[in-house]
Amino acid sequence: MRLEVFALTALLIGCATVPPPTPVRVSTDAFLTQRGVLTIRGRQFPLTGYLALSEHDGIRLIMTHTLGQVLADVLIKPDGAMHVMRPSPVLRREWIERFVAADLRRFAESGTLTFRDRHHTLELRTVETKPGPQPASLFEVPR
Amino acid sequence: MKRLLLILALPVCGWADDVAPLEKVKAGMAALKSVYLEFTQERHLSLFAEPLKSEGVMLIEKPDRIRWETTAPYQTILLGDHKSVAQFEDGKKLKLGFPQMLQRVMEQMTWMHQGNLDALTADYTVTVTNTSIVLIPKDANIRGMLAAIEMHMAPEFVAVREIVMREPAGDSTRIILANERRDVTYPVGTFDQSKPLPLADVKRAVNHAP
């Protein structure tokens, strides 16, 4: 397992430049389950994303590996402030900030399901939607 | 989950009361040619009040073939043997990153499927209680992600009823097994890593078996 963690991290080194925060507009309250395939340098990693969407409180994403391990836990507030809620055993913080958060913003605002740039491709599909308000605790920033 | 897969290769038969549980497990595995199981998986994250659920099937055929297929709320198929692994997402075969991890799992499952539980002691500390078998990773890095695997057994250790994988921070994954069928004859293509047989066809063959 250590070899795989090191290798995935090595693939991502040098790719991260964090963009400045911009407000994010979420148009619905819902809990989504998404499946995605992340492609980095020709290698594919299936992922599951659990998204809590709140018009008033922002977006919370838990991204897991196909085997269940949490790869990223991100909160984006309506003012655009992004918080990495827990360290990832696999993904560098800068990569989460640069790519995961950016893709998340685009999805929330436009419903985009495919993200491509020179570093990565992410193809998503929503497999389950549960409309309704989400617990406020999901959007609280730890002190 | 990868650790879960190796545990799920452990269905056993009933034995005399004086046979130690691990010996029962080993003996049962030596005789079993294949197994079919349906599972419900609950991912318990402390963040959420309710577990995140999925469903699927697990198919194993001696000596070393496995198919782990999630069927709801999405479909993904994971296939493996001692030489290679493959994963299909939405019907498409993936160019997997780091298949070595999955291959390691397959290798461990081969050991178990042949009754070679002793080989697992290289990676786990194994303890047995009245109702369960507990595996604790020896590697500190692994323990940082996976604290323990618990196999909760049926009486007399005749079958695995539930698997729980516990993480250090308190999250866990619970897999509930049901509808077990033993020594089934799987149709050709069930474990094909290029074009696996659709699950409906596999189930039809399994359900019609005597």
mmCIF file of N, CA and C in Angstrom, chain A residues 91-135:
data_model
loop_
_atom_site.group_PDB
_atom_site.id
_atom_site.type_symbol
_atom_site.label_atom_id
_atom_site.label_comp_id
_atom_site.label_asym_id
_atom_site.label_seq_id
_atom_site.Cartn_x
_atom_site.Cartn_y
_atom_site.Cartn_z
ATOM 1 N N LEU A 91 -3.879 12.022 -1.290
ATOM 2 C CA LEU A 91 -3.792 13.221 -2.115
ATOM 3 C C LEU A 91 -3.140 14.371 -1.347
ATOM 4 N N ARG A 92 -2.229 15.037 -2.031
ATOM 5 C CA ARG A 92 -1.624 16.217 -1.410
ATOM 6 C C ARG A 92 -2.687 17.299 -1.224
ATOM 7 N N ARG A 93 -2.530 18.062 -0.141
ATOM 8 C CA ARG A 93 -3.481 19.131 0.165
ATOM 9 C C ARG A 93 -3.581 20.113 -1.002
ATOM 10 N N GLU A 94 -2.424 20.436 -1.578
ATOM 11 C CA GLU A 94 -2.422 21.406 -2.684
ATOM 12 C C GLU A 94 -3.222 20.881 -3.874
ATOM 13 N N TRP A 95 -3.161 19.570 -4.084
ATOM 14 C CA TRP A 95 -3.894 18.997 -5.207
ATOM 15 C C TRP A 95 -5.388 19.030 -4.941
ATOM 16 N N ILE A 96 -5.763 18.792 -3.705
ATOM 17 C CA ILE A 96 -7.180 18.860 -3.349
ATOM 18 C C ILE A 96 -7.684 20.281 -3.555
ATOM 19 N N GLU A 97 -6.900 21.244 -3.100
ATOM 20 C CA GLU A 97 -7.302 22.636 -3.225
ATOM 21 C C GLU A 97 -7.375 23.053 -4.692
ATOM 22 N N ARG A 98 -6.386 22.590 -5.469
ATOM 23 C CA ARG A 98 -6.289 23.061 -6.835
ATOM 24 C C ARG A 98 -7.304 22.388 -7.737
ATOM 25 N N PHE A 99 -7.515 21.087 -7.586
ATOM 26 C CA PHE A 99 -8.331 20.359 -8.538
ATOM 27 C C PHE A 99 -9.692 19.932 -7.988
ATOM 28 N N VAL A 100 -9.692 19.311 -6.825
ATOM 29 C CA VAL A 100 -10.961 18.822 -6.277
ATOM 30 C C VAL A 100 -11.910 19.980 -6.030
ATOM 31 N N ALA A 101 -11.411 21.025 -5.370
ATOM 32 C CA ALA A 101 -12.271 22.158 -5.056
ATOM 33 C C ALA A 101 -12.742 22.864 -6.329
ATOM 34 N N ALA A 102 -11.863 22.996 -7.294
ATOM 35 C CA ALA A 102 -12.226 23.686 -8.539
ATOM 36 C C ALA A 102 -13.291 22.915 -9.294
ATOM 37 N N ASP A 103 -13.118 21.610 -9.389
ATOM 38 C CA ASP A 103 -14.122 20.782 -10.072
ATOM 39 C C ASP A 103 -15.446 20.840 -9.325
ATOM 40 N N LEU A 104 -15.335 20.859 -8.009
ATOM 41 C CA LEU A 104 -16.543 20.890 -7.194
ATOM 42 C C LEU A 104 -17.331 22.173 -7.429
ATOM 43 N N ARG A 105 -16.618 23.280 -7.495
ATOM 44 C CA ARG A 105 -17.277 24.566 -7.758
ATOM 45 C C ARG A 105 -18.006 24.536 -9.102
ATOM 46 N N ARG A 106 -17.304 24.042 -10.097
ATOM 47 C CA ARG A 106 -17.903 24.032 -11.434
ATOM 48 C C ARG A 106 -19.139 23.151 -11.469
ATOM 49 N N PHE A 107 -19.061 22.014 -10.793
ATOM 50 C CA PHE A 107 -20.230 21.136 -10.781
ATOM 51 C C PHE A 107 -21.412 21.825 -10.097
ATOM 52 N N ALA A 108 -21.136 22.426 -8.941
ATOM 53 C CA ALA A 108 -22.229 23.031 -8.166
ATOM 54 C C ALA A 108 -22.904 24.167 -8.941
ATOM 55 N N GLU A 109 -22.104 24.904 -9.702
ATOM 56 C CA GLU A 109 -22.651 26.094 -10.362
ATOM 57 C C GLU A 109 -23.235 25.795 -11.727
ATOM 58 N N SER A 110 -22.691 24.785 -12.415
ATOM 59 C CA SER A 110 -23.150 24.569 -13.780
ATOM 60 C C SER A 110 -23.635 23.154 -14.042
ATOM 61 N N GLY A 111 -23.439 22.261 -13.095
ATOM 62 C CA GLY A 111 -23.830 20.872 -13.320
ATOM 63 C C GLY A 111 -22.881 20.108 -14.218
ATOM 64 N N THR A 112 -21.716 20.700 -14.500
ATOM 65 C CA THR A 112 -20.712 20.028 -15.341
ATOM 66 C C THR A 112 -20.339 18.684 -14.740
ATOM 67 N N LEU A 113 -20.243 17.672 -15.602
ATOM 68 C CA LEU A 113 -19.909 16.332 -15.114
ATOM 69 C C LEU A 113 -18.567 15.836 -15.662
ATOM 70 N N THR A 114 -17.978 16.577 -16.565
ATOM 71 C CA THR A 114 -16.686 16.171 -17.124
ATOM 72 C C THR A 114 -15.718 17.333 -16.990
ATOM 73 N N PHE A 115 -14.543 17.030 -16.457
ATOM 74 C CA PHE A 115 -13.545 18.062 -16.216
ATOM 75 C C PHE A 115 -12.232 17.607 -16.844
ATOM 76 N N ARG A 116 -11.677 18.483 -17.659
ATOM 77 C CA ARG A 116 -10.419 18.119 -18.319
ATOM 78 C C ARG A 116 -9.461 19.298 -18.266
ATOM 79 N N ASP A 117 -8.225 18.975 -17.954
ATOM 80 C CA ASP A 117 -7.140 19.921 -18.158
ATOM 81 C C ASP A 117 -5.888 19.098 -18.431
ATOM 82 N N ARG A 118 -4.742 19.754 -18.498
ATOM 83 C CA ARG A 118 -3.554 19.009 -18.907
ATOM 84 C C ARG A 118 -3.063 18.065 -17.820
ATOM 85 N N HIS A 119 -3.609 18.219 -16.616
ATOM 86 C CA HIS A 119 -3.158 17.367 -15.518
ATOM 87 C C HIS A 119 -4.078 16.178 -15.249
ATOM 88 N N HIS A 120 -5.349 16.367 -15.470
ATOM 89 C CA HIS A 120 -6.274 15.302 -15.078
ATOM 90 C C HIS A 120 -7.560 15.375 -15.893
ATOM 91 N N THR A 121 -8.275 14.262 -15.891
ATOM 92 C CA THR A 121 -9.647 14.207 -16.409
ATOM 93 C C THR A 121 -10.504 13.548 -15.347
ATOM 94 N N LEU A 122 -11.642 14.134 -15.102
ATOM 95 C CA LEU A 122 -12.587 13.544 -14.157
ATOM 96 C C LEU A 122 -13.936 13.451 -14.839
ATOM 97 N N GLU A 123 -14.472 12.230 -14.904
ATOM 98 C CA GLU A 123 -15.780 12.000 -15.503
ATOM 99 C C GLU A 123 -16.723 11.489 -14.419
ATOM 100 N N LEU A 124 -17.793 12.226 -14.232
ATOM 101 C CA LEU A 124 -18.720 11.922 -13.150
ATOM 102 C C LEU A 124 -20.068 11.471 -13.686
ATOM 103 N N ARG A 125 -20.773 10.711 -12.860
ATOM 104 C CA ARG A 125 -22.187 10.490 -13.112
ATOM 105 C C ARG A 125 -22.884 10.437 -11.749
ATOM 106 N N THR A 126 -24.032 11.061 -11.697
ATOM 107 C CA THR A 126 -24.805 11.053 -10.455
ATOM 108 C C THR A 126 -25.655 9.795 -10.433
ATOM 109 N N VAL A 127 -25.494 8.992 -9.376
ATOM 110 C CA VAL A 127 -26.205 7.723 -9.314
ATOM 111 C C VAL A 127 -27.361 7.735 -8.333
ATOM 112 N N GLU A 128 -27.366 8.741 -7.465
ATOM 113 C CA GLU A 128 -28.461 8.803 -6.485
ATOM 114 C C GLU A 128 -28.603 10.247 -6.032
ATOM 115 N N THR A 129 -29.867 10.701 -5.938
ATOM 116 C CA THR A 129 -30.153 12.067 -5.481
ATOM 117 C C THR A 129 -31.219 12.007 -4.412
ATOM 118 N N LYS A 130 -30.920 12.640 -3.289
ATOM 119 C CA LYS A 130 -31.913 12.734 -2.213
ATOM 120 C C LYS A 130 -32.145 14.215 -1.925
ATOM 121 N N PRO A 131 -33.259 14.768 -2.458
ATOM 122 C CA PRO A 131 -33.523 16.198 -2.252
ATOM 123 C C PRO A 131 -33.832 16.494 -0.794
ATOM 124 N N GLY A 132 -33.562 17.741 -0.408
ATOM 125 C CA GLY A 132 -33.929 18.161 0.934
ATOM 126 C C GLY A 132 -32.780 18.828 1.655
ATOM 127 N N PRO A 133 -33.119 19.556 2.720
ATOM 128 C CA PRO A 133 -32.093 20.266 3.494
ATOM 129 C C PRO A 133 -31.094 19.290 4.105
ATOM 130 N N GLN A 134 -29.873 19.763 4.233
ATOM 131 C CA GLN A 134 -28.806 18.938 4.793
ATOM 132 C C GLN A 134 -28.449 19.437 6.205
ATOM 133 N N PRO A 135 -27.985 18.543 7.067
ATOM 134 C CA PRO A 135 -27.647 18.961 8.445
ATOM 135 C C PRO A 135 -26.623 20.084 8.452
#
